[in-house]
CSV table of C-alpha atoms and ligand atoms in Angstrom, one decimal:
chain,number,residue,atom,x,y,z
M,37,MET,CA,-14.6,-23.6,-4.2
M,38,ASN,CA,-15.9,-20.2,-3.0
M,39,ALA,CA,-15.5,-17.3,-5.5
M,40,ALA,CA,-13.3,-15.5,-2.9
M,41,ASP,CA,-10.8,-18.3,-3.3
M,42,PHE,CA,-10.2,-17.4,-6.9
M,43,SER,CA,-7.7,-15.1,-8.5
M,44,ILE,CA,-9.0,-12.5,-11.0
M,45,ALA,CA,-8.0,-14.8,-13.9
M,46,GLN,CA,-9.8,-17.8,-12.4
M,47,LEU,CA,-12.9,-15.8,-11.6
M,48,LYS,CA,-13.0,-14.5,-15.2
M,49,SER,CA,-12.8,-18.0,-16.6
M,50,ALA,CA,-15.6,-19.2,-14.2
M,51,TYR,CA,-17.7,-16.4,-15.7
M,52,ALA,CA,-16.7,-17.2,-19.2
M,53,SER,CA,-17.6,-20.9,-18.9
M,54,GLY,CA,-21.0,-19.9,-17.4
M,55,ASP,CA,-20.2,-21.7,-14.1
M,56,LEU,CA,-20.7,-18.6,-12.1
M,57,SER,CA,-22.5,-15.2,-12.3
M,58,PRO,CA,-21.2,-12.0,-10.7
M,59,GLU,CA,-24.3,-12.0,-8.4
M,60,ASP,CA,-23.4,-15.6,-7.2
M,61,ALA,CA,-19.8,-14.6,-6.8
M,62,LEU,CA,-20.7,-11.6,-4.7
M,63,ARG,CA,-23.0,-13.6,-2.5
M,64,SER,CA,-20.4,-16.3,-1.9
M,65,ILE,CA,-17.7,-13.7,-1.2
M,66,ALA,CA,-20.1,-12.1,1.4
M,67,SER,CA,-20.6,-15.5,3.0
M,68,SER,CA,-16.9,-16.1,3.3
M,69,ILE,CA,-16.5,-12.6,4.8
M,70,ASP,CA,-19.2,-13.5,7.3
M,71,ALA,CA,-17.6,-16.8,8.1
M,72,LYS,CA,-14.0,-15.7,8.4
M,73,ASP,CA,-13.6,-12.0,8.8
M,74,GLY,CA,-14.8,-11.8,12.4
M,75,ASP,CA,-11.4,-13.1,13.6
M,76,ILE,CA,-9.3,-11.3,11.1
M,77,GLY,CA,-10.9,-7.8,10.9
M,78,GLY,CA,-9.9,-7.1,7.4
M,79,TYR,CA,-13.1,-5.4,6.4
M,80,LEU,CA,-14.7,-2.3,8.0
M,81,SER,CA,-17.9,-2.7,6.0
M,82,TYR,CA,-19.4,-4.0,2.8
M,83,ASP,CA,-22.7,-3.3,1.1
M,84,LEU,CA,-24.0,-6.4,-0.7
M,85,ASP,CA,-27.1,-4.6,-2.1
M,86,LEU,CA,-25.1,-1.8,-3.8
M,87,ALA,CA,-22.7,-4.4,-5.2
M,88,LEU,CA,-25.5,-6.6,-6.5
M,89,ALA,CA,-27.0,-3.6,-8.3
M,90,ASP,CA,-23.7,-3.1,-10.0
M,91,ALA,CA,-23.5,-6.8,-10.8
M,92,ALA,CA,-26.8,-6.8,-12.5
M,93,LYS,CA,-25.4,-4.4,-15.1
M,94,ALA,CA,-22.0,-6.1,-15.3
M,95,ASP,CA,-20.6,-6.4,-18.8
M,96,LEU,CA,-18.6,-9.6,-18.8
M,97,SER,CA,-16.8,-8.8,-22.1
M,98,LEU,CA,-14.8,-6.0,-20.3
M,99,PRO,CA,-11.3,-6.8,-18.9
M,100,LEU,CA,-12.6,-6.9,-15.3
M,101,GLY,CA,-16.3,-7.5,-16.1
M,102,GLY,CA,-18.1,-8.5,-12.9
M,103,VAL,CA,-14.9,-8.8,-10.8
M,104,PRO,CA,-15.3,-7.6,-7.2
M,105,ILE,CA,-12.4,-5.6,-5.8
M,106,ALA,CA,-12.0,-4.7,-2.1
M,107,ILE,CA,-11.0,-1.0,-1.6
M,108,LYS,CA,-8.9,0.5,1.2
M,109,ASP,CA,-11.0,2.8,3.3
M,110,LEU,CA,-9.2,6.0,2.2
M,111,ILE,CA,-10.2,5.7,-1.4
M,112,ASN,CA,-13.6,7.4,-2.2
M,113,VAL,CA,-16.3,5.2,-3.7
M,114,GLU,CA,-19.5,7.1,-4.3
M,115,GLY,CA,-22.3,6.4,-1.9
M,116,HIS,CA,-20.0,4.4,0.5
M,117,PRO,CA,-18.5,5.4,3.8
M,118,CYS,CA,-14.8,6.5,3.7
M,119,SER,CA,-13.5,6.6,7.3
M,120,CYS,CA,-9.8,6.2,6.9
M,121,ALA,CA,-10.2,4.0,9.9
M,122,SER,CA,-10.6,7.1,12.0
M,123,LYS,CA,-13.2,8.1,14.6
M,124,MET,CA,-12.9,11.5,12.9
M,125,LEU,CA,-14.8,10.3,9.8
M,126,GLU,CA,-16.5,7.1,11.0
M,127,GLY,CA,-20.3,7.6,10.7
M,128,THR,CA,-20.0,11.2,9.6
M,129,TYR,CA,-18.6,11.0,6.0
M,130,GLN,CA,-20.0,9.4,2.9
M,131,SER,CA,-18.2,9.8,-0.4
M,132,PRO,CA,-20.0,12.0,-2.9
M,133,TYR,CA,-17.9,10.9,-5.8
M,134,ASP,CA,-15.6,8.1,-7.1
M,135,ALA,CA,-11.9,8.4,-7.0
M,136,THR,CA,-10.3,8.3,-10.4
M,137,VAL,CA,-9.0,4.7,-9.7
M,138,VAL,CA,-12.5,3.6,-8.9
M,139,LYS,CA,-13.8,5.3,-12.1
M,140,LYS,CA,-11.2,3.4,-14.0
M,141,LEU,CA,-12.1,0.1,-12.3
M,142,ARG,CA,-15.8,0.7,-13.1
M,143,ALA,CA,-15.0,1.5,-16.7
M,144,ALA,CA,-13.2,-1.9,-17.0
M,145,GLY,CA,-16.3,-3.6,-15.5
M,146,ALA,CA,-15.1,-4.2,-11.9
M,147,ILE,CA,-17.3,-3.9,-8.9
M,148,PRO,CA,-16.0,-2.1,-5.8
M,149,PHE,CA,-16.9,-4.4,-3.0
M,150,GLY,CA,-16.0,-3.9,0.7
M,151,ARG,CA,-14.0,-1.3,2.5
M,152,THR,CA,-10.8,-2.6,4.0
M,153,ASN,CA,-9.3,-1.9,7.4
M,154,MET,CA,-6.1,0.2,7.7
M,155,ASP,CA,-4.0,2.2,10.1
M,156,GLU,CA,-5.7,5.5,10.8
M,157,PHE,CA,-5.1,7.9,7.9
M,158,ALA,CA,-2.5,5.3,6.6
M,159,MET,CA,-0.1,6.1,9.5
M,160,GLY,CA,1.4,2.8,10.7
M,161,SER,CA,3.0,-0.5,9.8
M,162,SER,CA,0.9,-2.9,11.8
M,163,ASN,CA,-2.8,-1.9,11.6
M,164,GLU,CA,-2.7,-1.4,15.3
M,165,ASN,CA,-3.4,2.3,14.7
M,166,SER,CA,-6.8,1.6,13.2
M,167,GLY,CA,-9.2,3.8,15.1
M,168,ILE,CA,-12.0,1.3,14.5
M,169,LYS,CA,-10.9,-2.2,15.1
M,170,PRO,CA,-7.9,-4.4,15.0
M,171,CYS,CA,-6.9,-6.4,12.0
M,172,ARG,CA,-4.9,-9.6,12.3
M,173,ASN,CA,-2.6,-11.7,10.1
M,174,PRO,CA,-4.6,-14.7,8.6
M,175,HIS,CA,-1.4,-16.8,8.9
M,176,ASP,CA,-1.3,-16.3,12.7
M,177,LEU,CA,-4.1,-14.4,14.4
M,178,ASP,CA,-1.7,-13.4,17.3
M,179,ARG,CA,0.3,-11.4,14.7
M,180,ILE,CA,-0.2,-8.2,12.8
M,181,PRO,CA,-0.9,-8.1,9.1
M,182,GLY,CA,1.4,-5.2,8.5
M,183,GLY,CA,0.2,-1.7,7.5
M,184,SER,CA,-1.0,0.6,6.7
M,185,SER,CA,-3.0,-1.4,4.0
M,186,GLY,CA,-3.2,-4.4,6.4
M,187,GLY,CA,-6.9,-5.0,5.7
M,188,SER,CA,-6.3,-5.0,1.9
M,189,ALA,CA,-3.5,-7.6,2.3
M,190,ALA,CA,-5.3,-9.7,4.9
M,191,VAL,CA,-8.5,-10.1,2.9
M,192,VAL,CA,-6.6,-11.3,-0.2
M,193,ALA,CA,-4.5,-13.7,1.9
M,194,ALA,CA,-7.5,-15.0,3.8
M,195,ASN,CA,-9.5,-15.6,0.6
M,196,THR,CA,-12.2,-13.2,1.6
M,197,ALA,CA,-11.5,-11.1,-1.5
M,198,VAL,CA,-10.3,-11.8,-5.0
M,199,ALA,CA,-8.1,-8.7,-5.1
M,200,SER,CA,-7.9,-5.3,-3.5
M,201,LEU,CA,-6.5,-1.8,-3.8
M,202,GLY,CA,-4.1,-0.3,-1.3
M,203,THR,CA,-2.0,2.8,-1.0
M,204,ASP,CA,1.8,3.1,-0.3
M,205,THR,CA,3.4,6.2,1.1
M,206,GLY,CA,6.4,4.5,2.7
M,207,GLY,CA,5.7,0.8,2.2
M,208,SER,CA,2.0,0.4,3.0
M,209,ILE,CA,1.3,-1.9,0.0
M,210,ARG,CA,4.6,-3.8,-0.1
M,211,GLN,CA,5.1,-4.5,3.6
M,212,PRO,CA,1.6,-5.9,4.4
M,213,ALA,CA,1.8,-7.9,1.1
M,214,SER,CA,5.0,-9.4,2.3
M,215,LEU,CA,3.8,-10.2,5.8
M,216,CYS,CA,0.5,-11.7,4.5
M,217,GLY,CA,2.0,-13.6,1.5
M,218,VAL,CA,0.3,-11.7,-1.4
M,219,VAL,CA,1.6,-9.7,-4.4
M,220,GLY,CA,1.7,-5.9,-3.7
M,221,LEU,CA,2.7,-3.3,-6.3
M,222,LYS,CA,3.6,0.3,-5.6
M,223,PRO,CA,3.6,2.1,-9.0
M,224,THR,CA,6.0,4.9,-9.9
M,225,TYR,CA,4.9,8.3,-8.4
M,226,GLY,CA,2.5,9.8,-10.9
M,227,ARG,CA,1.7,6.5,-12.7
M,228,VAL,CA,-1.7,6.3,-10.9
M,229,SER,CA,-4.0,9.2,-10.1
M,230,ARG,CA,-4.3,10.3,-6.5
M,231,TYR,CA,-7.6,12.1,-7.1
M,232,GLY,CA,-10.1,10.9,-4.6
M,233,LEU,CA,-7.6,9.3,-2.2
M,234,VAL,CA,-7.6,11.0,1.2
M,235,ALA,CA,-4.1,12.5,1.2
M,236,PHE,CA,-1.5,11.5,3.8
M,237,ALA,CA,1.8,12.8,2.2
M,238,SER,CA,1.0,14.1,-1.2
M,239,SER,CA,4.5,13.8,-2.7
M,240,LEU,CA,4.8,10.2,-1.6
M,241,ASP,CA,1.3,8.6,-1.9
M,242,GLN,CA,0.6,6.1,-4.6
M,243,CYS,CA,-2.3,3.6,-5.1
M,244,GLY,CA,-1.7,0.1,-6.3
M,245,PRO,CA,-3.0,-3.5,-6.6
M,246,MET,CA,-2.8,-6.2,-4.0
M,247,THR,CA,-3.4,-9.6,-5.6
M,248,LYS,CA,-2.9,-13.3,-5.5
M,249,THR,CA,-0.8,-13.5,-8.6
M,250,VAL,CA,1.6,-11.3,-10.6
M,251,ALA,CA,-0.7,-11.6,-13.6
M,252,ASP,CA,-3.6,-10.1,-11.6
M,253,SER,CA,-1.4,-7.3,-10.5
M,254,ALA,CA,-0.5,-6.5,-14.1
M,255,LEU,CA,-4.1,-6.5,-15.1
M,256,LEU,CA,-5.2,-4.2,-12.2
M,257,LEU,CA,-2.3,-1.8,-12.8
M,258,GLN,CA,-3.2,-1.7,-16.5
M,259,THR,CA,-6.7,-0.7,-15.4
M,260,ILE,CA,-5.9,2.0,-12.9
M,261,ALA,CA,-2.8,3.6,-14.5
M,262,GLY,CA,-2.8,6.6,-16.7
M,263,SER,CA,-3.4,10.3,-16.9
M,264,CYS,CA,-6.0,12.2,-14.9
M,265,ASP,CA,-7.0,15.8,-15.5
M,266,ARG,CA,-7.9,16.2,-11.8
M,267,ASP,CA,-4.4,15.3,-10.5
M,268,SER,CA,-1.6,17.5,-12.0
M,269,THR,CA,1.1,15.1,-10.7
M,270,CYS,CA,-0.4,12.2,-12.6
M,271,LEU,CA,1.8,11.4,-15.7
M,272,ALA,CA,0.4,11.5,-19.2
M,273,ASN,CA,2.8,8.9,-20.4
M,274,GLU,CA,1.1,6.1,-22.4
M,275,VAL,CA,0.2,3.0,-20.3
M,276,PRO,CA,2.1,0.0,-21.8
M,277,ASP,CA,0.4,-3.4,-22.1
M,278,TYR,CA,1.7,-4.8,-18.7
M,279,THR,CA,0.2,-8.2,-19.3
M,280,SER,CA,2.0,-8.8,-22.7
M,281,VAL,CA,5.4,-9.0,-21.1
M,282,LEU,CA,4.5,-11.8,-18.7
M,283,GLY,CA,6.3,-14.9,-19.8
M,284,GLU,CA,9.2,-13.1,-21.5
M,285,ASP,CA,12.7,-14.4,-20.9
M,286,ILE,CA,14.7,-12.6,-18.1
M,287,ALA,CA,18.1,-14.0,-19.2
M,288,GLY,CA,20.7,-11.3,-19.3
M,289,LEU,CA,19.0,-8.9,-16.8
M,290,LYS,CA,21.2,-7.4,-14.1
M,291,ILE,CA,19.7,-7.5,-10.7
M,292,GLY,CA,21.3,-5.1,-8.1
M,293,LEU,CA,21.7,-6.2,-4.5
M,294,PRO,CA,22.1,-3.1,-2.3
M,295,LYS,CA,24.7,-4.0,0.3
M,296,GLU,CA,23.1,-1.7,2.8
M,297,TYR,CA,19.9,-3.8,2.6
M,298,PHE,CA,21.5,-7.0,3.6
M,299,ALA,CA,23.3,-5.7,6.6
M,300,LYS,CA,22.6,-5.7,10.4
M,301,GLY,CA,19.0,-5.8,11.6
M,302,LEU,CA,17.9,-8.3,8.9
M,303,ASP,CA,16.4,-11.5,10.4
M,304,PRO,CA,18.6,-14.4,9.3
M,305,ALA,CA,15.7,-16.6,8.3
M,306,VAL,CA,14.2,-13.8,6.2
M,307,LYS,CA,17.7,-13.2,4.7
M,308,GLU,CA,18.0,-16.9,3.7
M,309,LYS,CA,14.6,-16.8,1.9
M,310,VAL,CA,15.4,-13.6,0.0
M,311,GLU,CA,18.8,-15.0,-1.0
M,312,ALA,CA,17.2,-18.2,-2.2
M,313,ALA,CA,14.8,-16.2,-4.3
M,314,ILE,CA,17.8,-14.3,-5.8
M,315,LYS,CA,19.5,-17.6,-6.6
M,316,GLN,CA,16.3,-18.6,-8.4
M,317,LEU,CA,16.5,-15.5,-10.5
M,318,GLU,CA,20.1,-16.3,-11.3
M,319,SER,CA,19.1,-19.8,-12.4
M,320,LEU,CA,16.6,-18.1,-14.8
M,321,GLY,CA,19.5,-16.2,-16.4
M,322,ALA,CA,19.7,-13.0,-14.4
M,323,THR,CA,23.0,-11.8,-13.1
M,324,PRO,CA,23.2,-10.5,-9.5
M,325,VAL,CA,25.5,-7.4,-9.0
M,326,GLU,CA,26.3,-5.8,-5.7
M,327,VAL,CA,25.3,-2.1,-5.7
M,328,SER,CA,25.4,0.6,-3.0
M,329,LEU,CA,22.7,3.0,-1.9
M,330,PRO,CA,24.9,5.0,0.5
M,331,ASN,CA,22.2,7.3,1.8
M,332,THR,CA,20.0,4.5,3.0
M,333,GLU,CA,20.8,5.2,6.6
M,334,HIS,CA,19.1,8.6,6.3
M,335,ALA,CA,15.9,7.3,4.7
M,336,VAL,CA,13.8,6.7,7.8
M,337,ALA,CA,14.6,10.2,9.3
M,338,THR,CA,14.1,11.9,6.0
M,339,TYR,CA,10.8,10.2,5.5
M,340,TYR,CA,9.5,11.0,8.9
M,341,ILE,CA,10.2,14.7,8.4
M,342,ILE,CA,8.7,15.0,4.9
M,343,ALA,CA,5.7,12.7,5.5
M,344,THR,CA,4.8,14.3,8.8
M,345,ALA,CA,5.2,17.8,7.3
M,346,GLU,CA,2.8,17.0,4.5
M,347,ALA,CA,0.4,15.2,6.8
M,348,SER,CA,0.2,18.2,9.2
M,349,ALA,CA,-1.0,20.3,6.3
M,350,ASN,CA,-3.3,17.6,4.7
M,351,LEU,CA,-5.0,16.8,7.9
M,352,ALA,CA,-5.8,20.4,8.8
M,353,ARG,CA,-9.2,19.9,7.1
M,354,PHE,CA,-10.4,17.4,9.7
M,355,ASP,CA,-11.4,20.0,12.2
M,356,GLY,CA,-15.1,19.4,12.9
M,357,VAL,CA,-16.0,22.4,10.7
M,358,ARG,CA,-14.9,21.4,7.2
M,359,TYR,CA,-14.9,17.6,7.8
M,360,GLY,CA,-15.4,15.1,10.5
M,361,HIS,CA,-16.5,14.7,14.0
M,362,ARG,CA,-17.7,17.9,15.6
M,363,ALA,CA,-17.3,18.3,19.4
M,364,GLU,CA,-19.7,20.4,21.5
M,365,SER,CA,-18.1,23.5,22.8
M,366,ASP,CA,-19.1,27.1,23.6
M,367,ASP,CA,-16.5,28.8,21.5
M,368,LEU,CA,-14.9,28.3,18.1
M,369,ILE,CA,-11.4,27.5,19.2
M,370,GLY,CA,-12.9,24.9,21.6
M,371,VAL,CA,-14.8,23.3,18.7
M,372,TYR,CA,-11.5,22.9,16.8
M,373,GLU,CA,-9.5,21.7,19.7
M,374,ASP,CA,-12.0,19.2,21.1
M,375,SER,CA,-13.0,17.9,17.7
M,376,ARG,CA,-9.4,17.0,16.9
M,377,GLU,CA,-8.7,15.8,20.4
M,378,GLU,CA,-11.7,13.4,20.3
M,379,GLY,CA,-11.6,12.4,16.7
M,380,LEU,CA,-7.9,11.7,16.1
M,381,GLY,CA,-5.8,8.8,17.5
M,382,ALA,CA,-2.4,9.1,19.3
M,383,GLU,CA,-0.2,8.3,16.3
M,384,VAL,CA,-2.0,10.7,14.0
M,385,LYS,CA,-1.6,13.4,16.7
M,386,ARG,CA,2.1,12.6,17.1
M,387,ARG,CA,2.6,13.0,13.3
M,388,ILE,CA,0.7,16.3,13.2
M,389,ILE,CA,2.8,17.7,16.0
M,390,LEU,CA,6.1,16.5,14.5
M,391,GLY,CA,5.1,17.8,11.1
M,392,THR,CA,4.1,21.2,12.5
M,393,TYR,CA,7.3,21.4,14.3
M,394,VAL,CA,9.6,20.7,11.3
M,395,LEU,CA,7.7,23.3,9.3
M,396,SER,CA,7.8,26.0,12.0
M,397,SER,CA,9.9,29.1,11.4
M,398,GLY,CA,13.3,28.5,12.9
M,399,TYR,CA,13.2,24.8,12.3
M,400,TYR,CA,12.1,24.7,8.7
M,401,ASP,CA,15.7,25.1,7.3
M,402,ALA,CA,17.2,22.7,9.9
M,403,TYR,CA,14.7,19.9,9.3
M,404,TYR,CA,12.3,20.3,6.3
M,405,LEU,CA,14.7,21.9,3.9
M,406,ARG,CA,17.5,19.6,4.8
M,407,ALA,CA,15.3,16.6,4.4
M,408,GLN,CA,14.4,17.7,0.9
M,409,LYS,CA,18.0,17.8,0.0
M,410,VAL,CA,18.7,14.4,1.4
M,411,ARG,CA,15.7,13.1,-0.5
M,412,THR,CA,17.4,14.3,-3.7
M,413,LEU,CA,20.5,12.4,-2.7
M,414,ILE,CA,18.5,9.2,-2.0
M,415,ARG,CA,16.9,9.5,-5.5
M,416,GLN,CA,20.3,10.0,-7.0
M,417,ASP,CA,21.6,6.8,-5.3
M,418,PHE,CA,18.9,4.9,-7.1
M,419,MET,CA,19.6,6.6,-10.4
M,420,ASN,CA,23.3,5.8,-10.1
M,421,ALA,CA,22.5,2.2,-9.4
M,422,PHE,CA,20.1,1.9,-12.3
M,423,GLU,CA,22.9,3.0,-14.6
M,424,GLU,CA,24.4,-0.4,-13.8
M,425,VAL,CA,21.5,-2.7,-13.2
M,426,ASP,CA,18.0,-3.3,-14.6
M,427,LEU,CA,16.3,-3.9,-11.2
M,428,ILE,CA,17.1,-4.0,-7.5
M,429,ALA,CA,16.2,-6.9,-5.3
M,430,SER,CA,16.0,-6.9,-1.5
M,431,PRO,CA,13.9,-7.9,1.4
M,432,VAL,CA,10.7,-6.0,2.0
M,433,SER,CA,10.6,-6.2,5.8
M,434,PRO,CA,13.5,-7.0,8.1
M,435,THR,CA,11.4,-9.5,10.0
M,436,PRO,CA,8.3,-11.7,9.4
M,437,ALA,CA,5.0,-10.5,10.9
M,438,PHE,CA,5.5,-9.5,14.6
M,439,LYS,CA,3.1,-10.1,17.5
M,440,ALA,CA,0.3,-7.7,18.1
M,441,GLY,CA,1.4,-5.4,20.9
M,442,GLU,CA,5.1,-6.1,20.4
M,443,LYS,CA,6.1,-2.7,19.0
M,444,ALA,CA,2.9,-0.8,19.8
M,445,SER,CA,4.4,1.2,22.7
M,446,ASP,CA,7.7,2.0,20.8
M,447,PRO,CA,6.9,4.2,17.7
M,448,LEU,CA,10.6,4.3,16.8
M,449,SER,CA,11.0,0.6,16.5
M,450,MET,CA,7.8,0.6,14.4
M,451,TYR,CA,9.3,3.3,12.1
M,452,LEU,CA,12.4,1.2,11.6
M,453,ALA,CA,10.3,-1.7,10.2
M,454,ASP,CA,10.0,0.4,7.1
M,455,ILE,CA,13.7,0.7,6.4
M,456,TYR,CA,13.7,-1.2,3.1
M,457,THR,CA,10.5,0.3,1.6
M,458,ILE,CA,10.6,4.0,2.4
M,459,SER,CA,13.4,4.9,0.0
M,460,ALA,CA,11.4,3.9,-3.0
M,461,ASN,CA,8.7,6.5,-2.1
M,462,LEU,CA,11.3,9.2,-1.5
M,463,ALA,CA,12.9,8.4,-4.9
M,464,GLY,CA,9.5,8.1,-6.6
M,465,ILE,CA,10.4,4.8,-8.2
M,466,CYS,CA,8.3,1.6,-8.5
M,467,GLY,CA,8.4,-1.6,-6.4
M,468,ILE,CA,6.7,-4.9,-5.9
M,469,SER,CA,6.6,-7.5,-3.2
M,470,VAL,CA,6.3,-11.1,-4.4
M,471,PRO,CA,5.9,-14.0,-1.9
M,472,CYS,CA,9.1,-16.0,-1.6
M,473,GLY,CA,8.3,-18.7,0.9
M,474,THR,CA,7.6,-18.9,4.6
M,475,VAL,CA,9.7,-19.1,7.7
M,476,ASP,CA,8.7,-21.2,10.7
M,477,VAL,CA,8.1,-19.1,13.9
M,478,GLU,CA,6.6,-20.8,16.9
M,479,GLY,CA,5.0,-23.5,14.8
M,480,LYS,CA,3.4,-21.1,12.3
M,481,ALA,CA,4.5,-20.6,8.7
M,482,LEU,CA,4.9,-16.9,8.2
M,483,PRO,CA,5.3,-15.4,4.7
M,484,VAL,CA,8.3,-13.6,3.5
M,485,GLY,CA,8.3,-11.2,0.5
M,486,LEU,CA,11.0,-10.5,-2.1
M,487,GLN,CA,11.1,-6.8,-3.1
M,488,LEU,CA,12.0,-5.8,-6.6
M,489,LEU,CA,12.5,-2.1,-7.3
M,490,GLY,CA,12.5,-0.5,-10.8
M,491,LYS,CA,13.3,2.7,-12.5
M,492,PRO,CA,10.6,5.4,-12.8
M,493,LEU,CA,7.9,3.9,-15.2
M,494,GLY,CA,9.7,0.5,-15.1
M,495,GLU,CA,6.7,-1.5,-14.0
M,496,SER,CA,6.8,-3.8,-17.1
M,497,LYS,CA,10.2,-5.0,-16.2
M,498,LEU,CA,9.2,-5.5,-12.5
M,499,LEU,CA,6.2,-7.5,-13.5
M,500,LYS,CA,8.1,-9.6,-16.0
M,501,VAL,CA,10.8,-10.6,-13.4
M,502,ALA,CA,8.2,-11.1,-10.6
M,503,HIS,CA,6.2,-13.3,-12.9
M,504,ALA,CA,9.2,-15.3,-14.0
M,505,TYR,CA,10.1,-15.9,-10.4
M,506,GLU,CA,6.5,-16.7,-9.4
M,507,VAL,CA,6.0,-19.4,-12.0
M,508,SER,CA,9.6,-20.9,-11.7
A,695,LIG,N1,4.6,2.7,7.8
A,695,LIG,C1,4.8,4.0,7.2
A,695,LIG,C2,4.2,5.1,8.0
A,695,LIG,O1,3.7,4.8,9.0
A,695,LIG,C3,4.2,4.0,5.8
A,695,LIG,C4,2.8,4.1,5.8
A,695,LIG,C5,2.2,4.2,4.4
A,695,LIG,O2,2.9,3.8,3.4
A,695,LIG,N2,1.0,4.7,4.3
A,695,LIG,O3,4.2,6.2,7.6
């Protein structure tokens, strides 16, 4: 077996038994990337020499000692490129520092290895917005891996990585995890530091693990969670031992099924898989209870106002002067205009224009302010539901992975693919996607994910239930 085939737990036991060293593991992961990633496009780059230098110092007694983790290309790793899959930053920017999550990974002994492909600046649901190269679904190369953390999901699914980090602003960890058949966890807003992540929508962004197993997810979350004095939105609450709850009984837990999430638009084959997974939870002693999240229908519109507004401000720095590609021009305005025109892709420009519009005087009250009020209602819906139930279960994506090109020319249909994931970001709660089988489409077995959503800081319960399901 190649080291890239292993889960984190398996790799650690191979190290413990002396069967494998971190240097050997890195070399064999690099060889599996070279062999397989040409067709998939999950990686933008990797630097074996830098990683080998880290491996030589690896302390195998640490929780992630010598474990290579692939990193989404918007998370800063000192000395590495950080392009956000944008022509704006490709070849012009190298990280001068480690993001807090990377610092925490290193402190636990892990080795950041490989930069994963994504939609440009994390805007998209299919990876087709990558400004650098396409990324495809390892289960069917004609199909998309999801997005925006499509590369981070594809490399774990293709066994060209042991585990990865992604980010989730409206579903970008959970949706690609679901479409590629891996475990993807979006922590509660504030559970994980955002320092050193290139910001898309600062009130929604969270970083989280993408792994082969729930136990690996718990271990990675354990490592990256916790306070950060460089991110004032990062919570100081103590980090519980997420791995100790795995294996606990789930009998007696109430699982809410939002009626709005099982309604029209949901592919019948996906619905069947998700319902079978819920039956399985029932057989483990959980009780399904119907709940309502009445403001669900407003979630996509609300998200695309708030996320674009924040993006228009966050992306102002990519102007060829402060950061990024700099166009030749005779005058200052020309430098700004041409740098952004040449450096940014169509979807990113669309979002900046939308975001600028909803913040402009005259439209601010009608769009932005109203969206903030609806956001509060959406959060309230969840809080009301969590008065009655411990967790919420639902599909992650209304369909399995779609064909590359299928939605590329219709941004609105792409936005609707996020219908079940976006609300969790607006509400600031936590969520996980766990593989729950495959559906047959045109002769290919395409993965489906079960989404579990939990209260703010309810990650332990999410992981416990996800693990119970996974091993059942
Ligand atoms: N697909 C959503 C979007 O395009 C979510 C992206 C994300 O979570 N980064 O905005």
